[in-house]
Short mmCIF file of C-alpha atoms in Angstrom, two decimals:
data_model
loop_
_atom_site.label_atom_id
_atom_site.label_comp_id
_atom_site.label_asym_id
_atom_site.label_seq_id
_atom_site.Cartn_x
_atom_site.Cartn_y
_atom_site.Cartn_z
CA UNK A 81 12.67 -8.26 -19.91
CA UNK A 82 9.76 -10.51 -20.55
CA UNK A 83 6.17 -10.12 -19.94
CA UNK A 84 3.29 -12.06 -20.04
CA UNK A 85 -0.40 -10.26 -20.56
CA UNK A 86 -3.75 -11.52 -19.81
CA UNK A 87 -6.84 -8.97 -20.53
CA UNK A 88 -6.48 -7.26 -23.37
CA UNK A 89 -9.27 -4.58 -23.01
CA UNK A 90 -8.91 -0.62 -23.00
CA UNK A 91 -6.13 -0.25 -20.59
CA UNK A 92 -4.28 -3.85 -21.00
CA UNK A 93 -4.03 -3.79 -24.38
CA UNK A 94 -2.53 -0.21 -23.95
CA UNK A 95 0.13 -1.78 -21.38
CA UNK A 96 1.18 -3.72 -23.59
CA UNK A 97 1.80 -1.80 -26.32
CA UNK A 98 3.66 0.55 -23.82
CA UNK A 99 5.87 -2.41 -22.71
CA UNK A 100 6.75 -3.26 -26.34
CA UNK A 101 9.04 -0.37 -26.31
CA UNK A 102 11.25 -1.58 -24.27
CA UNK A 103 10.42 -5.49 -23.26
CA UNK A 104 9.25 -8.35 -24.98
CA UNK A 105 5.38 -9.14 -24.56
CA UNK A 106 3.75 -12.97 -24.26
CA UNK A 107 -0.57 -11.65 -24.56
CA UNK A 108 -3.66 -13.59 -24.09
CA UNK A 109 -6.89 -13.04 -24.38
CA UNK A 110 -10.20 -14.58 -25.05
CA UNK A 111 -11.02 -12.50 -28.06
CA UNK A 112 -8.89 -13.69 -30.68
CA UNK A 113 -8.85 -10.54 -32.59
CA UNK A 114 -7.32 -8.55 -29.18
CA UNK A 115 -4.43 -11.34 -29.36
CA UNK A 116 -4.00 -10.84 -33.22
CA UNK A 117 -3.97 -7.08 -33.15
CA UNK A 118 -1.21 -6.80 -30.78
CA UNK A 119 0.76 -9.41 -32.23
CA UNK A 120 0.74 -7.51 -35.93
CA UNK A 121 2.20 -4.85 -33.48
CA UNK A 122 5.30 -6.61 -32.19
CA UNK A 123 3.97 -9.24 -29.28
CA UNK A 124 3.41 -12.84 -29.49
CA UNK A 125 0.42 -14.22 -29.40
CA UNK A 126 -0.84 -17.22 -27.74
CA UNK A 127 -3.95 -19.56 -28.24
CA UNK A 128 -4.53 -20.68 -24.93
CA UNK A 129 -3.52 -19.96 -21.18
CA UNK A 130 -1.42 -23.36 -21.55
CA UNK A 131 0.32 -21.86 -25.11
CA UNK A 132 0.60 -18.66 -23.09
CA UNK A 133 2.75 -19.89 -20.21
CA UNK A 134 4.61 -22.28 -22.61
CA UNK A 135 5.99 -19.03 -24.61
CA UNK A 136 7.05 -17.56 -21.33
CA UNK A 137 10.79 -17.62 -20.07
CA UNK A 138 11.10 -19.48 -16.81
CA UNK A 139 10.80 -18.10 -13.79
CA UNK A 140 7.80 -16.16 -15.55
CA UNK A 141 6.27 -12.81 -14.84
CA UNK A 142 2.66 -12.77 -15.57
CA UNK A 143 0.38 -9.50 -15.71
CA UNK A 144 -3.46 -9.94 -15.03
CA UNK A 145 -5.23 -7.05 -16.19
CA UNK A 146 -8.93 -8.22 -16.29
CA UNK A 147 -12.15 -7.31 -13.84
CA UNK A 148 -11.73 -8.27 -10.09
CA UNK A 149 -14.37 -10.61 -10.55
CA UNK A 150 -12.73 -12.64 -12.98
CA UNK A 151 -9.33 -13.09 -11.26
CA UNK A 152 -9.69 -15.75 -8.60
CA UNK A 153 -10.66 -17.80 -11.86
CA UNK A 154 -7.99 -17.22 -13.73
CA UNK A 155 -5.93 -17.58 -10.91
CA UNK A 156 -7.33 -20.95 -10.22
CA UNK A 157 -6.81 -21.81 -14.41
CA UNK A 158 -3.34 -20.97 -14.99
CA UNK A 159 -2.12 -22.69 -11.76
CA UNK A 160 -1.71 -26.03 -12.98
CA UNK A 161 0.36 -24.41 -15.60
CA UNK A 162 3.04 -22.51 -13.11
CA UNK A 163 6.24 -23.50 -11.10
CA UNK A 164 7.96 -22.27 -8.55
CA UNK A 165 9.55 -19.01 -8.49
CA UNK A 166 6.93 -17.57 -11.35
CA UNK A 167 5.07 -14.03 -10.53
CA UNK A 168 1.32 -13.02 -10.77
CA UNK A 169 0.92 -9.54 -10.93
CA UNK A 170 -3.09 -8.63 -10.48
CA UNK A 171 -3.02 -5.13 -12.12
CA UNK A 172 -6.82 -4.68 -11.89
CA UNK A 173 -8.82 -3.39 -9.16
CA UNK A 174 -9.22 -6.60 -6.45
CA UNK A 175 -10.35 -6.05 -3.09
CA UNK A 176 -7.12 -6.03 -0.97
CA UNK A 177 -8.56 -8.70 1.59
CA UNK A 178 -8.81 -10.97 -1.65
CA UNK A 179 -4.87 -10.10 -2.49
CA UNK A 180 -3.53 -11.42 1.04
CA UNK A 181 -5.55 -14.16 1.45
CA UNK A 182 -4.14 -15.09 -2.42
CA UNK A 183 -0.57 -13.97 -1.42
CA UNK A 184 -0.92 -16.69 0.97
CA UNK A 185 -1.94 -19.03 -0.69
CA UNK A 186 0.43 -18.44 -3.83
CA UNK A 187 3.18 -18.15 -1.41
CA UNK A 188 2.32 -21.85 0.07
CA UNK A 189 3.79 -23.23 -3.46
CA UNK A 190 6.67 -20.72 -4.01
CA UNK A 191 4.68 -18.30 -6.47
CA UNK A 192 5.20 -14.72 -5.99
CA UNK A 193 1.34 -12.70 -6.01
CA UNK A 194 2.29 -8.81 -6.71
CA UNK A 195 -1.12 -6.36 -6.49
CA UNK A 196 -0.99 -3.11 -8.36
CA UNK A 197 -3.05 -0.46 -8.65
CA UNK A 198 -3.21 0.92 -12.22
CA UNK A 199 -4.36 4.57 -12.88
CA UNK A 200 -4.39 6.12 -15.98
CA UNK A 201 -7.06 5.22 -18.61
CA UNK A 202 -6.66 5.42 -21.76
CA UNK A 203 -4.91 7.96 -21.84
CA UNK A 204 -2.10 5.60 -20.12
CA UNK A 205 -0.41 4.92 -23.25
CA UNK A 206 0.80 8.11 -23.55
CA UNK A 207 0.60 9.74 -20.62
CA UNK A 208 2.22 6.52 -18.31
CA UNK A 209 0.53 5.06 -15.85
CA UNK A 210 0.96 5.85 -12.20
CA UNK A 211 1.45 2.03 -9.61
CA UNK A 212 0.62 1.41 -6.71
CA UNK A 213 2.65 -2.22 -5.28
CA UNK A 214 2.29 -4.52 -2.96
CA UNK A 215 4.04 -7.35 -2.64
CA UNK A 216 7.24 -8.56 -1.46
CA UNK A 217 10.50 -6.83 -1.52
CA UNK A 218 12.30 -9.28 -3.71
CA UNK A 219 9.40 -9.95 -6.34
CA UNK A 220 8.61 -6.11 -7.04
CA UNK A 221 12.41 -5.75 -7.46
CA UNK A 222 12.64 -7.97 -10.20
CA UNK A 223 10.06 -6.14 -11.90
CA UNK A 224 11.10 -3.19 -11.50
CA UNK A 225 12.29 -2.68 -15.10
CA UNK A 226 8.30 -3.48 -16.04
CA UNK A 227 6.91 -0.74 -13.95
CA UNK A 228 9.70 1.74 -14.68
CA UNK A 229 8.12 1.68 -18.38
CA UNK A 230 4.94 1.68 -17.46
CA UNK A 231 5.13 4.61 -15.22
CA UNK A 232 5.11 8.49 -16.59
CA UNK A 233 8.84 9.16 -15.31
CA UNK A 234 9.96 12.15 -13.65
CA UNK A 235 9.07 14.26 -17.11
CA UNK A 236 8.43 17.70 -16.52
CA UNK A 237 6.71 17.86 -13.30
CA UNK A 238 8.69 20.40 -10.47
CA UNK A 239 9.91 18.68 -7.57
CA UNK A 240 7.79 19.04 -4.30
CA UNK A 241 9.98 21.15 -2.20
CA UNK A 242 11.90 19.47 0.63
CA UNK A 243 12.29 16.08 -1.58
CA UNK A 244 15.48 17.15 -3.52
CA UNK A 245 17.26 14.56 -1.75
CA UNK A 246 14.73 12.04 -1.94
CA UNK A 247 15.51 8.83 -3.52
CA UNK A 248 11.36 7.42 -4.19
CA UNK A 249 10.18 5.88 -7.15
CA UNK A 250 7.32 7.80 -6.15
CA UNK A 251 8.78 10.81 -8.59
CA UNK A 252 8.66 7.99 -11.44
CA UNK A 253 5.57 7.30 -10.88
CA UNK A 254 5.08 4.32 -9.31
CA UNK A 255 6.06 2.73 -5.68
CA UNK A 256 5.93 -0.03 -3.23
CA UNK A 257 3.70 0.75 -0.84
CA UNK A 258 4.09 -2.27 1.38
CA UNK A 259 3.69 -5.94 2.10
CA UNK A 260 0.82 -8.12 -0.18
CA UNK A 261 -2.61 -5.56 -0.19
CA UNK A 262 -0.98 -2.21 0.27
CA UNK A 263 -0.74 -1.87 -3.66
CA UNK A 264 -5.26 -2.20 -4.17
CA UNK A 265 -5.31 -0.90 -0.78
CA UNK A 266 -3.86 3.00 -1.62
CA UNK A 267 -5.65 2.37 -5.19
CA UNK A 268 -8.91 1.62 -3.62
CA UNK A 269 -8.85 5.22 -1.34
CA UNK A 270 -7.33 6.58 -4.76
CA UNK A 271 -11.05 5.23 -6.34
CA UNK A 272 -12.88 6.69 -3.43
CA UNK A 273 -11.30 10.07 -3.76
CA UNK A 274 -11.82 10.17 -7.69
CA UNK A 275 -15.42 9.52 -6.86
CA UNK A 276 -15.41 12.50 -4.44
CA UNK A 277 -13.64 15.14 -6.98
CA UNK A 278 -15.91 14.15 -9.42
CA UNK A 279 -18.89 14.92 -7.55
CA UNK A 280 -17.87 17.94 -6.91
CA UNK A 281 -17.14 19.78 -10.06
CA UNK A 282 -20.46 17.85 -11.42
CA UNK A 283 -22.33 19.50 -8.38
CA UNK A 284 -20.80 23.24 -8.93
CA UNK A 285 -21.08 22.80 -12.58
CA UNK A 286 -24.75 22.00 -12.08
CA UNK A 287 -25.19 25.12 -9.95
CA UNK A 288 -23.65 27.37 -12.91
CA UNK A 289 -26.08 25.62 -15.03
CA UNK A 290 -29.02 27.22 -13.01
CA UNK A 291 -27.43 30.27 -12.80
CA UNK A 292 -30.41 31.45 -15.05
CA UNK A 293 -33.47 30.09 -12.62
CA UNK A 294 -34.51 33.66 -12.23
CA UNK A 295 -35.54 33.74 -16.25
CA UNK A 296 -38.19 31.34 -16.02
CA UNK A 297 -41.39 31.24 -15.22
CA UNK A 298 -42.30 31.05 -11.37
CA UNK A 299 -45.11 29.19 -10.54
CA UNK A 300 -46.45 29.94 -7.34
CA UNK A 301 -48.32 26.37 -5.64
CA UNK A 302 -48.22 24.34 -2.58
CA UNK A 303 -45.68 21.92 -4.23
CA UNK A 304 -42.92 24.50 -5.03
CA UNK A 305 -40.67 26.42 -3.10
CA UNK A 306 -40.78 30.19 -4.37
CA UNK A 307 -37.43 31.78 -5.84
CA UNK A 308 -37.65 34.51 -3.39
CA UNK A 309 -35.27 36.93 -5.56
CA UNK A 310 -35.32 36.00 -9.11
CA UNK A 311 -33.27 38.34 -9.96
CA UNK A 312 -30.27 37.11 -8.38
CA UNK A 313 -30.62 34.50 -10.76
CA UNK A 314 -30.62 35.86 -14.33
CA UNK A 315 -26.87 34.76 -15.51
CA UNK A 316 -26.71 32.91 -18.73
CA UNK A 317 -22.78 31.05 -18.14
CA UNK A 318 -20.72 29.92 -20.89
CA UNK A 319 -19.96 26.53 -18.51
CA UNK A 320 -17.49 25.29 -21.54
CA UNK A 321 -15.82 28.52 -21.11
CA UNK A 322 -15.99 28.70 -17.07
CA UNK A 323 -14.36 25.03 -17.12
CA UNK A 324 -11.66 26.31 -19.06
CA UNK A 325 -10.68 29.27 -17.21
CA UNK A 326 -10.46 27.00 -14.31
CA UNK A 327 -8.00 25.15 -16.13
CA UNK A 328 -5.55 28.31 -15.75
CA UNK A 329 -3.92 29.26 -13.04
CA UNK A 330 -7.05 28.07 -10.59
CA UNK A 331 -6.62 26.69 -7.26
CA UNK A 332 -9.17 23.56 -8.48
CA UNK A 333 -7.13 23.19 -11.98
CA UNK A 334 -6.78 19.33 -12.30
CA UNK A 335 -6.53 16.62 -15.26
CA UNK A 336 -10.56 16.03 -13.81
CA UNK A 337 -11.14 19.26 -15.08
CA UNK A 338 -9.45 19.00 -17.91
CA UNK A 339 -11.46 16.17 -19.06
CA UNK A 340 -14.47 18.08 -18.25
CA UNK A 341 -13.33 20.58 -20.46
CA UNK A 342 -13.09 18.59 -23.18
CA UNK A 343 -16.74 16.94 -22.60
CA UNK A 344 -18.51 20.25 -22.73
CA UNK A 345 -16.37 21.45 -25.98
CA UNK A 346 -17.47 18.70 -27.68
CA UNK A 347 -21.43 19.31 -26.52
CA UNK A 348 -22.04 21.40 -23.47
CA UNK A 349 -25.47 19.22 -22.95
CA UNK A 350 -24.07 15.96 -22.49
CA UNK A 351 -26.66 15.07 -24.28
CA UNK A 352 -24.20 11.47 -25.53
CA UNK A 353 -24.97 10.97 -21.76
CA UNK A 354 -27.98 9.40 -19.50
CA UNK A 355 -26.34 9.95 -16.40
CA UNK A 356 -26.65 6.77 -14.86
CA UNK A 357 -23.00 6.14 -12.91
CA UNK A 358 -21.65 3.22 -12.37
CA UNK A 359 -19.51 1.83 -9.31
CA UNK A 360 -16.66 -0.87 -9.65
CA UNK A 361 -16.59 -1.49 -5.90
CA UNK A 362 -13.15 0.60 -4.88
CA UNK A 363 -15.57 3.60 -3.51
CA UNK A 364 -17.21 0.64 -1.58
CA UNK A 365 -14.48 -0.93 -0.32
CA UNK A 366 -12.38 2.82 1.05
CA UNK A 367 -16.17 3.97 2.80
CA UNK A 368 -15.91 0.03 4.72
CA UNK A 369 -12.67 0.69 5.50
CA UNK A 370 -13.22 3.85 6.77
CA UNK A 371 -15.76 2.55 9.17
CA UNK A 372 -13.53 -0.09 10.50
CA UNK A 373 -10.83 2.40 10.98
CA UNK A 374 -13.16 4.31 12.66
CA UNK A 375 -12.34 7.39 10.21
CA UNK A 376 -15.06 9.92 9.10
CA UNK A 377 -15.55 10.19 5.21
CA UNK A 378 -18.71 12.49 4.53
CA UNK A 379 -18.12 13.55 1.08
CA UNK A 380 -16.83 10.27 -0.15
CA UNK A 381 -20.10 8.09 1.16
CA UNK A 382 -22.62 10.56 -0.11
CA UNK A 383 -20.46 10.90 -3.72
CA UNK A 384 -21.13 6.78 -3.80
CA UNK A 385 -24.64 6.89 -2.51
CA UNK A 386 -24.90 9.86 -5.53
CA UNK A 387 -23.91 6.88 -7.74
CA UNK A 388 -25.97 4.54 -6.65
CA UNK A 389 -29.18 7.20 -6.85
CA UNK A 390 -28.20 8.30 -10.75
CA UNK A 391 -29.30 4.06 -11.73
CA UNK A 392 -32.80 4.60 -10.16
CA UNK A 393 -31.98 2.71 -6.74
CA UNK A 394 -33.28 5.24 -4.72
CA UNK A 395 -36.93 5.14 -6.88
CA UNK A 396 -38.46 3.55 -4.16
CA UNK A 397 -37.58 5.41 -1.65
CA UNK A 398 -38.38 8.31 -3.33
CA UNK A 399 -42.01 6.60 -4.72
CA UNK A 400 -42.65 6.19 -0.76
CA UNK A 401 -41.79 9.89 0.00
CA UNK A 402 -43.86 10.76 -2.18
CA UNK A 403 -46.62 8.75 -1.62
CA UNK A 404 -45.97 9.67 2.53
CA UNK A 405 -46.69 13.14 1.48
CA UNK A 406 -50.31 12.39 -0.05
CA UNK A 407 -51.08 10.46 2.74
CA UNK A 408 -50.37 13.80 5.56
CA UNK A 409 -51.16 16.25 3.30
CA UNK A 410 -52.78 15.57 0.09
CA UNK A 411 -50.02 16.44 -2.27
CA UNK A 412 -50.21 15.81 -5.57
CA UNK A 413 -46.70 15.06 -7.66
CA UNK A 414 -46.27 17.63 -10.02
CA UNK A 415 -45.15 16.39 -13.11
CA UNK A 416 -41.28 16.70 -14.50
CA UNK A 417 -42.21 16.74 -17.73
CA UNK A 418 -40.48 19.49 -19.62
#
């Protein structure tokens, strides 16, 4: 089959070269370079969004893989260019709302809009990358030869008990989860979960870190809370080593914690690292759902609002603590110098 690609970056550029395995690959991009790498590597290259759609078989099948902010433009550019019966496919991370308003709209002058969920980094080339659809019936059908490469397979992962009989793509790896939005929709709770998981093996990991509080000094002020039993605290943890006995046989084993594995072999201070996280907008997006669904999601909001504190947008509010503190009781900051 044939495949159009716009958004070349880390993970598209990855698709593609997935795809190339079995399907022929029209890819565009703005950087030149992107478009002339992957074309030394088997896919054909185009100069422009109008050369792009030119080189693609009609009815075409066209895969978006840029940021959600950019794809309402690009939907707007390469719409003068389409006809009816062609499919957009925005594999990115839109806001669902956006992807059934544009279904809509698409749908209005016969174009197929299919959104999909894409997890799997870049590791994805290797590994496959697990889909999440939406869309109509007939339009993910006809790709269903795209996402069946894209997708890990079956490989060598048991079968849950009580599916034996089960007939899912799901197994594969990907699946259409329902009518135009359901696709971002399970990706975007996906996003807010990943956030979650991550906070939590960063906040254990942090605790094993101070395992050793007891071995330092303890200063003994108005500002700081004593260690009432130091001694509790004297354990100097291998946290390298701790991640990867998790890895084994542990109830909390994950391909997270792998990755955290491999971050502390490389340097167990992170020191690469600043610590300021960022936040694409899917851990957003699941908490405003949540609300409107009425459904209680502690540990996802306060893993976002953890985000949101590691850039400094909490310094205010902590400046006015502070400074609420001196104004009751005289207290001085201490410093955090180290």
């Amino acid at each position: 089959m044939q495949i159009g690609m716009i958004g070349l970056g880390r993970m598209g550029a990855n698709m593609v070269r997935r795809l190339l395995k079995e399907h022929h690959c029209v890819v565009f991009d703005k950087s030149s370079d992107a478009v002339r790498l992957l074309t030394q590597e088997g896919g054909v290259g185009a100069s422009s969004l109008s050369d792009f759609v030119e080189k693609l078989q009609r009815p075409r099948a066209i895969w978006m893989m840029v940021p959600a902010a950019f794809v309402e433009q690009l939907i707007n550019d390469i719409l003068p260019h389409l006809e009816s019966g062609d499919i957009l496919v925005d594999g990115g991370n839109s806001y669902y709302v956006d992807d059934m308003r544009r279904a809509t709209e698409l749908a209005a002058k016969e174009i197929d809009y299919v959104d999909c969920g894409t997890s799997g980094g870049i590791m994805g080339l290797d590994r496959g990358y697990c889909l999440m659809i939406g869309g109509s019936g007939a339009a993910v059908k006809r790709l269903d030869p795209v996402f069946r490469t894209l997708a890990p397979g079956v490989g060598d992962i048991a079968r849950t008990p009580g599916r034996e009989n089960s007939n899912s793509t799901a197994e594969h790896g990907y699946l259409h989860c329902g009518p135009s939005g359901a696709g971002h929709f399970v990706k975007m709770v996906h996003n807010g979960i990943e956030y979650g998981l991550m906070a939590s093996y960063a906040e254990g990991m942090n605790i094993l870190k101070h395992a050793n509080a007891g071995k330092s000094e303890q200063i003994g002020d108005a500002e700081t809370t004593p260690l009432r039993n130091p001694e509790e605290f004297r354990f100097d943890l291998d946290i390298g080593d701790i991640a990867e006995v998790w890895r084994r046989g542990s109830v909390i084993a994950s391909w997270l914690l792998d990755l955290t594995a491999t971050s502390l072999t490389k340097d167990q201070t992170l020191a690469a690292f600043s610590g300021s996280v960022s936040d694409s907008g899917e851990g957003r997006w699941t908490i405003k759902a949540a609300i409107d669904a009425n459904v209680p999601t502690p540990v996802l909001s306060t893993a976002l609002y953890s985000r949101f504190s590691s850039r400094g947008e909490a310094e205010f509010a902590d400046r006015l603590t502070s400074s609420m503190r001196f104004e009751f009781g005289g207290h001085i900051e201490k410093s955090t110098d180290v």
